[in-house]
Coordinates of C-alpha atoms in Angstrom, one line a residue:
Q1 CA 0.2 -0.1 -0.2
V2 CA 1.8 3.5 -0.2
Q3 CA -0.1 6.2 0.6
L4 CA 0.6 9.8 0.7
V5 CA 1.1 12.2 3.2
E6 CA 0.3 15.9 2.9
S7 CA 1.6 18.7 6.1
G8 CA 1.7 22.5 6.8
G9 CA -1.5 23.8 6.0
G10 CA -3.6 27.1 8.1
L11 CA -4.3 30.1 7.9
V12 CA -2.8 33.5 7.7
Q13 CA -3.3 36.3 6.3
A14 CA -2.8 38.2 2.3
G15 CA 0.5 38.6 1.8
G16 CA 2.4 36.2 3.8
S17 CA 3.7 32.7 3.3
L18 CA 3.7 29.2 3.8
R19 CA 5.5 26.0 2.6
L20 CA 3.5 22.5 2.2
S21 CA 5.2 19.3 2.8
C22 CA 3.9 15.6 1.1
T23 CA 5.4 13.2 2.2
A24 CA 4.7 9.1 0.9
S25 CA 5.6 5.7 2.1
G26 CA 4.9 2.5 1.6
N27 CA 5.6 -0.3 -1.2
I28 CA 7.4 2.3 -3.2
V29 CA 10.2 0.9 -5.8
S30 CA 10.1 4.8 -7.7
I31 CA 8.1 7.9 -8.0
N32 CA 7.6 10.0 -10.9
A33 CA 6.1 13.0 -11.9
M34 CA 4.2 14.3 -9.1
G35 CA 1.9 17.8 -8.3
W36 CA 0.4 19.6 -6.0
Y37 CA -3.5 20.8 -7.0
R38 CA -6.2 22.2 -4.8
Q39 CA -9.7 22.5 -4.6
A40 CA -11.6 25.5 -3.3
P41 CA -14.9 25.7 -1.8
G42 CA -18.4 24.8 -4.8
K43 CA -15.2 24.7 -7.5
Q44 CA -13.3 22.1 -9.4
R45 CA -9.8 20.4 -7.9
D46 CA -7.6 22.5 -10.7
M47 CA -3.7 22.2 -11.0
V48 CA -1.5 23.9 -9.2
A49 CA 2.2 23.0 -10.4
T50 CA 3.5 19.2 -10.9
I51 CA 7.2 18.6 -10.8
T52 CA 8.9 15.5 -12.9
S53 CA 11.0 13.3 -11.7
G54 CA 13.6 15.1 -14.0
G55 CA 12.7 18.6 -11.8
T56 CA 11.8 20.6 -14.5
T57 CA 8.6 22.0 -13.8
N58 CA 4.8 23.7 -15.1
Y59 CA 2.7 26.4 -12.4
A60 CA -0.3 27.9 -13.0
D61 CA -0.9 31.3 -14.5
S62 CA -2.8 32.3 -11.4
V63 CA 0.7 31.5 -9.6
K64 CA 3.5 32.0 -11.4
G65 CA 5.9 33.6 -9.5
R66 CA 4.1 32.9 -6.5
F67 CA 4.6 29.2 -6.3
T68 CA 7.9 26.9 -6.2
I69 CA 6.9 23.3 -6.2
S70 CA 10.4 21.8 -5.4
R71 CA 11.0 16.9 -4.4
D72 CA 13.6 15.5 -2.6
N73 CA 13.6 12.1 -4.2
A74 CA 15.3 10.7 -1.0
K75 CA 12.8 12.1 1.2
K76 CA 10.0 11.0 -0.9
T77 CA 9.1 14.2 -0.7
L78 CA 7.2 16.4 -2.3
Y79 CA 7.0 20.7 -1.4
L80 CA 5.4 24.0 -2.0
H81 CA 6.4 27.0 -1.4
M82 CA 3.7 29.9 -1.5
N83 CA 4.2 33.5 -1.0
S84 CA 2.6 36.0 -2.3
L85 CA -0.7 34.5 -1.2
K86 CA -3.2 36.4 -1.1
P87 CA -7.3 35.2 -0.4
E88 CA -8.1 33.5 -4.0
D89 CA -5.1 30.4 -2.8
T90 CA -8.0 29.6 0.2
A91 CA -8.8 26.0 -1.2
V92 CA -7.9 22.8 0.6
Y93 CA -4.5 21.1 -1.1
Y94 CA -3.8 18.1 -2.3
C95 CA -0.6 16.2 -3.5
N96 CA -0.8 13.4 -5.7
A97 CA 2.0 11.4 -7.2
G98 CA 2.8 8.0 -10.0
V99 CA 4.2 5.2 -7.7
S100 CA 5.8 2.3 -9.5
H101 CA 6.1 -0.6 -7.3
S102 CA 6.1 -4.2 -7.4
L103 CA 3.2 -5.0 -9.0
G104 CA 2.5 -2.1 -10.8
T105 CA 2.2 1.0 -11.6
L106 CA -0.8 3.3 -9.0
L107 CA -2.2 7.3 -9.2
V108 CA -2.0 8.3 -6.0
W109 CA -3.6 11.2 -3.6
G110 CA -3.3 12.8 -0.7
Q111 CA -6.1 13.4 2.0
G112 CA -5.7 17.0 1.3
T113 CA -4.8 20.2 4.0
Q114 CA -7.1 22.9 4.3
V115 CA -5.0 26.0 3.3
S116 CA -6.7 29.7 4.3
V117 CA -5.8 33.1 3.5
S118 CA -7.5 36.1 5.1
S119 CA -7.7 39.6 3.8

């Protein structure tokens, strides 16, 4: 079984910063692309940022220049550094990862962590 556990969410004032973490555990051979997604109340889940196993990144236009995605392959951990936060960044943030294990490949999602930005 493979799990992703997020942490680092919370309440912050506009203009503030947060760092989210997402750690993978379980029967893992390798981790392929990883990403952060977010879902605000009443809205669909949208891509925030993704990163390949080689470190190539991709960002939603709304977060370019403010958020940075990174990963530590040795620690099986994904990060999202969020700066200059805005109230519209308020959402539940989810990480996902393409994980290769002994029986095949899975797309795994974390349970989500709440980020709230006050104006």
